[in-house]
Coordinates of C-alpha atoms in Angstrom, one line a residue:
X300 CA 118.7 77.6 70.7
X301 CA 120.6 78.1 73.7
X302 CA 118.1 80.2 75.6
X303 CA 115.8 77.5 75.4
X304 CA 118.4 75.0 76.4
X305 CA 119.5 76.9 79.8
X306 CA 115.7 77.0 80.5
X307 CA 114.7 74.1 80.1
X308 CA 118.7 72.8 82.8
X309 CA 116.7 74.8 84.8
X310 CA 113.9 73.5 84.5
X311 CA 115.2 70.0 85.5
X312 CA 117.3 71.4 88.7
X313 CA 114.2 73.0 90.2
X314 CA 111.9 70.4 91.8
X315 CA 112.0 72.0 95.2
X316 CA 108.9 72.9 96.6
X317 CA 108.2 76.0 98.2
X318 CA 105.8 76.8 100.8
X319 CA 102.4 77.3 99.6
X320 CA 101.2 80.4 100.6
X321 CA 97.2 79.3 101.9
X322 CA 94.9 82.4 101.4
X323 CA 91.3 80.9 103.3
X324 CA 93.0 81.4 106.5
X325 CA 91.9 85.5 107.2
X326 CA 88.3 86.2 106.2
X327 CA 88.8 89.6 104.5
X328 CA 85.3 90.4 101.6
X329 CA 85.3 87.1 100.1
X330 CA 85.2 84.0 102.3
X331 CA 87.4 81.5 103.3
X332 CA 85.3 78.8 101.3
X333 CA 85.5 81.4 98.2
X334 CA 89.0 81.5 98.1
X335 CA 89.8 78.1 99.5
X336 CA 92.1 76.0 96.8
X337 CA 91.0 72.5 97.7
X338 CA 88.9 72.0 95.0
X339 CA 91.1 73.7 92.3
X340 CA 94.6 71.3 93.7
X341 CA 92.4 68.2 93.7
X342 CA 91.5 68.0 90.4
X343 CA 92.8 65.8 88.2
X344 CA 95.6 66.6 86.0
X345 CA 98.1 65.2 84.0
X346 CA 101.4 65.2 86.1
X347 CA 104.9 66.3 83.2
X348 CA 108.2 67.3 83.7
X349 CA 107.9 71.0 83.0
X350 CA 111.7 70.3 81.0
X351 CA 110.3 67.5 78.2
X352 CA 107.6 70.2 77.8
X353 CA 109.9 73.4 77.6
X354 CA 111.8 71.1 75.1
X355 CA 108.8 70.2 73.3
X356 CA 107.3 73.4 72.6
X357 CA 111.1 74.7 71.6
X358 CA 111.3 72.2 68.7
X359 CA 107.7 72.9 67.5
X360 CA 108.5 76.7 67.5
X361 CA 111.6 75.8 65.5
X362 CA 109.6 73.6 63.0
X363 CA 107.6 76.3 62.7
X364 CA 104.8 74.6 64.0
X365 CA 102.0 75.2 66.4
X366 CA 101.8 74.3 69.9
X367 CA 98.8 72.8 71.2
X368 CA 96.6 74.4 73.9
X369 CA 96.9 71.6 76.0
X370 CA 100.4 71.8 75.7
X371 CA 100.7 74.9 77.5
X372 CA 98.1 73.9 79.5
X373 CA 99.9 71.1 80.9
X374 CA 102.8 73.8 81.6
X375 CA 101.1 75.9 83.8
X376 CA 99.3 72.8 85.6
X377 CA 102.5 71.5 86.5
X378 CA 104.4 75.2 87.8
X379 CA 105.7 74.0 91.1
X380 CA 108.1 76.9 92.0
X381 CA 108.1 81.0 91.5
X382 CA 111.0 80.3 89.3
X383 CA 108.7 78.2 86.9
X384 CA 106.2 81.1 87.0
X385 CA 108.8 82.9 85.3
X386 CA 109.2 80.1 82.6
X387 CA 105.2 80.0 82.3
X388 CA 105.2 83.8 81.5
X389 CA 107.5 83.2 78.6
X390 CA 105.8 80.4 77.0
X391 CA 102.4 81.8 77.2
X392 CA 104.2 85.0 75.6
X393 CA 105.4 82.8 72.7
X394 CA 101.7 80.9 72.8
X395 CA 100.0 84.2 72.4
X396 CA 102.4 85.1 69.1
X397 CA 102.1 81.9 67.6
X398 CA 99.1 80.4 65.3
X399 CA 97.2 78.8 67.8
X400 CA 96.7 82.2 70.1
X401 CA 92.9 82.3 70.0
X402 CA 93.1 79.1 71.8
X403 CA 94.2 79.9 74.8
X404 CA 91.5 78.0 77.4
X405 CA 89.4 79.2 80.3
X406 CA 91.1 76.8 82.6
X407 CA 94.5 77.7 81.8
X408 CA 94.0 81.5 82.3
X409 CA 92.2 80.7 85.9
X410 CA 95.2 78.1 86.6
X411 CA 97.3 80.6 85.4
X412 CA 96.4 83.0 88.1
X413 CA 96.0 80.8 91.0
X414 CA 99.7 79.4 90.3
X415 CA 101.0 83.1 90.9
X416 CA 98.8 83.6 93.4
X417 CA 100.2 80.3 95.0
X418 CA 103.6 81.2 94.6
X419 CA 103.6 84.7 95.0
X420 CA 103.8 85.8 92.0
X421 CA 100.7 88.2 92.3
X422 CA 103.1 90.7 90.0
X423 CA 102.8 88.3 87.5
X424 CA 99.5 87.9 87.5
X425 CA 98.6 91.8 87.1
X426 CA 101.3 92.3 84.5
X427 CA 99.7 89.6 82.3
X428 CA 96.3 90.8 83.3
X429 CA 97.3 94.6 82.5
X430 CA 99.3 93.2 79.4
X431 CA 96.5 90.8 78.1
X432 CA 96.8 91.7 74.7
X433 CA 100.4 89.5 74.3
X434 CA 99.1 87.2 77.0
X435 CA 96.1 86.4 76.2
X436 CA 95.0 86.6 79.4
X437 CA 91.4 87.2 79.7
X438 CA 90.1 85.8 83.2
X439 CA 86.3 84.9 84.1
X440 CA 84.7 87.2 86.9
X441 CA 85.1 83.9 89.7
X442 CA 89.1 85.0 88.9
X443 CA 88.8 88.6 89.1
X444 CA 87.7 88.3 92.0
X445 CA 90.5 86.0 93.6
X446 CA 92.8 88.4 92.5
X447 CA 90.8 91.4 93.3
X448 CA 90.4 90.2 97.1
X449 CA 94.0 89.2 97.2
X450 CA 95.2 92.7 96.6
X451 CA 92.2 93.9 99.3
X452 CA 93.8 91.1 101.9
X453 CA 97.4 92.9 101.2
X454 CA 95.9 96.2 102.0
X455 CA 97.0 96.9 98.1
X456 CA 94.6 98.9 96.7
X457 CA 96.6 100.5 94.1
X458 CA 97.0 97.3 92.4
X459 CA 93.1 95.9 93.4
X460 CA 92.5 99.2 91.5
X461 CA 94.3 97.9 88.5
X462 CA 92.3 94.6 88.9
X463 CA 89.2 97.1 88.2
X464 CA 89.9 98.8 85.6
X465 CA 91.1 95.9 83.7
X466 CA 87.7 94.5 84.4
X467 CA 85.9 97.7 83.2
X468 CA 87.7 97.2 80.1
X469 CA 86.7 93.8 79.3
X470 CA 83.4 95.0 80.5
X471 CA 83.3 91.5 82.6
X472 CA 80.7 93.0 85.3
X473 CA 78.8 90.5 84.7
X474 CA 78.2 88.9 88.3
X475 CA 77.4 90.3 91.1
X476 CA 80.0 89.8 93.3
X477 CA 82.6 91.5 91.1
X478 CA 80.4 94.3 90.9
X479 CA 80.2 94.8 94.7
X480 CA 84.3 94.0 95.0
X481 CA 85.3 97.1 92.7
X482 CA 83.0 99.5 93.7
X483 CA 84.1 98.7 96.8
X484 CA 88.0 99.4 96.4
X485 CA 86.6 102.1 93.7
X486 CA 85.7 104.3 97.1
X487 CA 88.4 102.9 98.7
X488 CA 90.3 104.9 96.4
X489 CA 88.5 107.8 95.9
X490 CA 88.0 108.3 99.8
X491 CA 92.1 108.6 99.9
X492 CA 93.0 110.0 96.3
X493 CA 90.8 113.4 95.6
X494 CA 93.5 114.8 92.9
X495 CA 92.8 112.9 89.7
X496 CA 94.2 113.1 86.5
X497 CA 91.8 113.5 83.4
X498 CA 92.8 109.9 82.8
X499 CA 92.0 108.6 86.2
X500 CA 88.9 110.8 85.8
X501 CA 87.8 108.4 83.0
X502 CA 88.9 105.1 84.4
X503 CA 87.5 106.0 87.5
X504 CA 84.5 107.0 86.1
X505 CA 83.3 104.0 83.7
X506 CA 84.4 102.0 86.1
X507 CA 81.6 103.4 87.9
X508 CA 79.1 103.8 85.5
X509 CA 79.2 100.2 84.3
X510 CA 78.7 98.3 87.8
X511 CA 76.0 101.6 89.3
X512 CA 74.2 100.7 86.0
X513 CA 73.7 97.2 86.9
X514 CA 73.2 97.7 90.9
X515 CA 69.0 98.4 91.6
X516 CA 70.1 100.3 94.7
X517 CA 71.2 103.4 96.1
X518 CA 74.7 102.9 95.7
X519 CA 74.2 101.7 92.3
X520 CA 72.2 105.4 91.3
X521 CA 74.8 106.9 93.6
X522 CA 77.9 105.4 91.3
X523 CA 75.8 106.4 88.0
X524 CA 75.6 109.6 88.6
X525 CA 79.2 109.7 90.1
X526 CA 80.7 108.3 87.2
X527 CA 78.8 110.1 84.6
X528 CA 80.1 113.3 86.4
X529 CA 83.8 112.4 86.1
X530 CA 83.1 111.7 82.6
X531 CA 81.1 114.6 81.9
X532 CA 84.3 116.8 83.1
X533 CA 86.2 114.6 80.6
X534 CA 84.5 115.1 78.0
X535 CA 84.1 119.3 78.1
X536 CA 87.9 119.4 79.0
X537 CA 89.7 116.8 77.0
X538 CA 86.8 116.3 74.5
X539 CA 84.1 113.7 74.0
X540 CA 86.6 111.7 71.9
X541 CA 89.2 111.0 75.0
X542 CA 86.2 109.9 76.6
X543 CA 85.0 106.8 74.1
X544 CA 88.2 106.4 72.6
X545 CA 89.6 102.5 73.5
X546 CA 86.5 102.4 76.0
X547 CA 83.5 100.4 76.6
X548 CA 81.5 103.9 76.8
X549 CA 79.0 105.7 74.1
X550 CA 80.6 108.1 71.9
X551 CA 77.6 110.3 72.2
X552 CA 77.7 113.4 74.1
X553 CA 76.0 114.8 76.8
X554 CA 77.6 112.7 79.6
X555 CA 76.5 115.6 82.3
X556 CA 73.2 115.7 81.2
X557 CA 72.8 112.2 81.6
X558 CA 74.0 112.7 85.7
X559 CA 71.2 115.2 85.9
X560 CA 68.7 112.7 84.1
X561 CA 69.9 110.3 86.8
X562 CA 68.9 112.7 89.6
X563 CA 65.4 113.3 87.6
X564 CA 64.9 109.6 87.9
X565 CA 65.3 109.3 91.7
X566 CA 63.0 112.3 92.1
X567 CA 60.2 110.8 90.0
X568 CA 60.3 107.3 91.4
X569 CA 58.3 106.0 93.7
X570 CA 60.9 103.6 95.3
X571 CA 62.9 104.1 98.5
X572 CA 66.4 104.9 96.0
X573 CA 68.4 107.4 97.3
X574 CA 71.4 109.7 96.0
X575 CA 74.2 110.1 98.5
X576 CA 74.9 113.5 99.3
X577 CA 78.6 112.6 98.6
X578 CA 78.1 112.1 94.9
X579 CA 75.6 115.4 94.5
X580 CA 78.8 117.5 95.7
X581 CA 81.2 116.1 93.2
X582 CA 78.6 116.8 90.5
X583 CA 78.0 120.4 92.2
X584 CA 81.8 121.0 92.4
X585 CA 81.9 120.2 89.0
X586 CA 79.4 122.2 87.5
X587 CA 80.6 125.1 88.8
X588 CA 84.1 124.6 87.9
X589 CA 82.8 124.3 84.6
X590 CA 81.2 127.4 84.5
X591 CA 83.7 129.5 85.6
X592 CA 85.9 131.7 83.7
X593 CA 89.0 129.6 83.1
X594 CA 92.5 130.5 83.3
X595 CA 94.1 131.5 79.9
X596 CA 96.9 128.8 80.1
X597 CA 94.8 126.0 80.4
X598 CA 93.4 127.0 76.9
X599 CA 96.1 124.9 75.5
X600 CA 95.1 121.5 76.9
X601 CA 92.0 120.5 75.3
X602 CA 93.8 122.3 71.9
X603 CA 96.6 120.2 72.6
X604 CA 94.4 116.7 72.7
X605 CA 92.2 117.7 69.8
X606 CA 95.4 118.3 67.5
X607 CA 96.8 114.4 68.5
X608 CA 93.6 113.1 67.5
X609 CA 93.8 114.6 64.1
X610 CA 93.3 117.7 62.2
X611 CA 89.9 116.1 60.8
X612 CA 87.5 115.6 63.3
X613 CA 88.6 118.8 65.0
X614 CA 86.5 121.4 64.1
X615 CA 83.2 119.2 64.6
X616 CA 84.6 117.9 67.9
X617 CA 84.6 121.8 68.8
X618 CA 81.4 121.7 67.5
X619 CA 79.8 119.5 69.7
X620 CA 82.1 120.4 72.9
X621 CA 80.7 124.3 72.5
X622 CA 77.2 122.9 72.0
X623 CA 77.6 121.0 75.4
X624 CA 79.4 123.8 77.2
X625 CA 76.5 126.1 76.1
X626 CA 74.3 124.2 78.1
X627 CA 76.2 124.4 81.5
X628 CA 74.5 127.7 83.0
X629 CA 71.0 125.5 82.0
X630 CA 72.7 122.1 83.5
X631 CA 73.3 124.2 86.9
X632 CA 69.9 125.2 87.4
X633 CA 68.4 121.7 87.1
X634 CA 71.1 120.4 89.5
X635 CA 70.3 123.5 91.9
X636 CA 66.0 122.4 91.4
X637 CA 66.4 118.9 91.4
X638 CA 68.6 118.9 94.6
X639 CA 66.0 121.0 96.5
X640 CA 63.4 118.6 95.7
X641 CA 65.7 115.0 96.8
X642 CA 66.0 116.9 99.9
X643 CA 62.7 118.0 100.2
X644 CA 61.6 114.1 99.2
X645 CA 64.5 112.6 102.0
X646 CA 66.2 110.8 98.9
X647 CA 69.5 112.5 100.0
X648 CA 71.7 109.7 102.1
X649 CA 74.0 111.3 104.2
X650 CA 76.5 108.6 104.7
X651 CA 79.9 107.8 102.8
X652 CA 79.9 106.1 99.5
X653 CA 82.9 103.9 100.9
X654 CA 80.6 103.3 104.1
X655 CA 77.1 102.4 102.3
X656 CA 79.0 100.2 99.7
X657 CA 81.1 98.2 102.4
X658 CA 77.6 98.0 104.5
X659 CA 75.7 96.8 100.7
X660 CA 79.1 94.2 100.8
X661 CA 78.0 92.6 103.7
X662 CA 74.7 92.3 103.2
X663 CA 74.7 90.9 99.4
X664 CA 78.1 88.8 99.4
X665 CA 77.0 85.8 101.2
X666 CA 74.4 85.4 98.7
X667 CA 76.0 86.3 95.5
X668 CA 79.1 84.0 97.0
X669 CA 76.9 81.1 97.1
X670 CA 75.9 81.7 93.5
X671 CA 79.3 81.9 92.4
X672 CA 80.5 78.9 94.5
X673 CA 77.7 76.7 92.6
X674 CA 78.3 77.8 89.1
X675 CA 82.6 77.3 89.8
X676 CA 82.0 73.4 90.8
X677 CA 79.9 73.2 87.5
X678 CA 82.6 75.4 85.4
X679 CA 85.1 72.7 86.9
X680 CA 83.3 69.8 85.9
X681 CA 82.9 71.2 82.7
X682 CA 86.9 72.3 82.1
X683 CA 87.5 68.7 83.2
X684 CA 84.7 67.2 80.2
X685 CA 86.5 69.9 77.5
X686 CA 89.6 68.3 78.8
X687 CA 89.6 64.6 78.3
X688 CA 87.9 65.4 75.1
X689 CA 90.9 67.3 73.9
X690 CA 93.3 64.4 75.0
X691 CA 91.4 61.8 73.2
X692 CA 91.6 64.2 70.1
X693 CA 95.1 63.9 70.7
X694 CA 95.5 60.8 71.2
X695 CA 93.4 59.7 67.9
X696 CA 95.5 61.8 66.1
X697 CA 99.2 60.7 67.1
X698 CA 97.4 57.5 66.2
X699 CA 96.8 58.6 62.6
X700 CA 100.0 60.0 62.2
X701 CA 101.9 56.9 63.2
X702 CA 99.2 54.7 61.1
X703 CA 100.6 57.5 58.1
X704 CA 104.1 57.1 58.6
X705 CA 104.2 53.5 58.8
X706 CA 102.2 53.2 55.6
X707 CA 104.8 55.6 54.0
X708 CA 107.3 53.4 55.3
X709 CA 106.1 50.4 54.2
X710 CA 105.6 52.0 50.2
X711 CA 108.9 53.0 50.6
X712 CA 110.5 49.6 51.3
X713 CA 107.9 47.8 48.5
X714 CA 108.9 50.4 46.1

């Protein structure tokens, strides 16, 4: 109990506000009308003391009871100071363990989000993001992206990188926009970081596999093949297990073989797609490390992972990962064929991946922004609708309880 009480002293002492940190000022990918506020600060909420609510939710936790969603709603609407974010982060903690978790709603994850944002609490918001599993927090693609071009604004693209993969993992490329934000800090990375773990190998690598799947251009074909690469390495060196295991990827193997389909599917089509000659050379570089005679010591790795994923499924694992590595001398010689003939066809683009995705950026963000700008005004209206409906709820019911306890009241006196 006293926890809660110093909180919720706190609480009460800190009314000051701080500056707000504005971020439509600097145009940096998304525009200033993207990331403007005004439209997310005018809305109308319900104005609390964020005390009587920490004291609210204490006493229902101590009953045992369930807090509502609006309730914690109501909490985050009404953060006013990075100090409060602090206090937020708790309670959603304690929403997420409590009965009512799967009710968590849209609007308070994005208000969630754009209060750290606001008071600098970006941390916050990537630790909850990263942590979403006791936070619930699980943001729609208009938030990834706030956050996302936050972190590119700050010139922070180790923690923008986060932002991705956590996207890749809630497989949330659904728009556009986000697509074209993480492959773009995808080879923002990759033009500075060359020495990757296996386990940056995978992130990296669904991470571009799922966007290059959805993009109908040469970046898009470019980031397939890239990423199947990165996981084809994966999968012959850790085994096709590390690869699928807690990811949004097939468990089937034959990862390389798909890169070398998507080079068979540039040759044969008639359209102007191209494969950038950046992508062939990682797929080159890693064929032929493949094939090579390895060292003795690194014998022990791949053992090493097979044995934590259980005596069981090893010997068919080895199965499947000698059947694949069979195949490499074969998966050479169609890369070495099929990269004659893109050359011979002019489907090989000689520019950067980091410089044809920031040149695809500025030609298809405008549009896709516009798109995204429409459908957040709607997704406003809507939260707002959802809303009052869940106040009236509440308010019908407090009616009905009073109406109850009165009527046991009044049994009780006649009795």
């Amino acid at each position: 109990m006293a926890a809660p009480m110093v909180r919720c002293g706190i609480l009460l002492a800190r009314k000051v506000l701080l500056p707000q940190h504005s971020l439509a000022g600097k145009r940096c990918l998304l525009s200033a009308a993207y990331v403007d506020s005004h439209k997310w600060e005018t809305r109308e909420k319900e104005e609390y003391h964020l005390a009587d609510l920490a004291s609210l939710m204490d006493k229902t936790y101590e009953r045992k009871l369930p807090v509502s969603s609006l309730t914690i709603s109501r909490f985050v609407d009404n953060i006013s100071s990075r100090e409060e974010v602090d206090h937020a982060e708790y309670y959603l903690y304690k929403f997420r363990h409590s009965p009512n978790c799967w009710y968590l709603r849209d609007w308070t994850i994005h208000t969630w989000i754009r209060q750290c944002l606001k008071y600098g609490a970006q941390d916050k918001a990537l630790y909850t993001l990263v942590n979403k599993v006791q936070y619930g927090i699980f943001p729609d693609n208009f938030t990834f992206n706030l956050l996302m071009d936050y972190f590119i604004k700050k010139e922070n693209y180790k923690n923008a990188l986060s932002v991705v993969f956590e996207v890749m993992m809630q497989e949330a490329f659904e728009a556009p926009s986000t697509q074209l934000l993480s492959l773009y800090v995808l080879y923002h990375c990759l033009a500075e970081k060359t020495d990757l773990t296996w386990e940056e190998e995978r992130n990296f690598g669904a991470s571009l596999l799922l966007p290059g799947l959805k993009q109908k251009n040469s970046v898009g074909l470019s980031s397939q093949l890239y990423g199947y690469t990165l996981l084809g390495k994966v999968e012959l060196q850790q085994g096709l297990r590390a690869v699928y295991h807690n990811m949004p990827l097939l468990w089937q193997p034959g990862y390389l073989d798909r890169a070398l389909q998507v080079m068979e599917k540039v040759v044969s089509a008639p359209e102007d797609g191209k494969l950038c000659k950046e992508a062939l050379e990682v797929l080159d570089r890693a064929l032929k490390a493949l094939t090579a005679p390895a060292p003795a010591s690194s014998e022990e790795q791949p053992q090493e992972a097979g044995d934590s994923q259980g005596s069981g499924s090893l010997a068919e694992q080895s199965d499947v990962e000698e059947s694949e590595r069979s195949r490499l001398p074969e998966y050479l010689e169609r890369f070495k064929a099929l990269h004659s003939k893109l050359q011979a066809l002019g489907k090989v683009e000689s520019g950067s991946l980091l410089t044809l995705t920031t040149q695809l950026v500025k030609e298809q963000l405008p549009t896709c922004e516009a798109e995204d700008i429409a459908a957040y005004e709607q997704k406003l209206q809507r939260w707002h609708q959802e809303r009052v409906h869940l106040i009236q709820r509440e308010q019908e019911q407090r009616e009905k309880a009073k109406q109850e306890h009165q009527a046991r009241r009044a049994a009780k006196a006649s009795a």
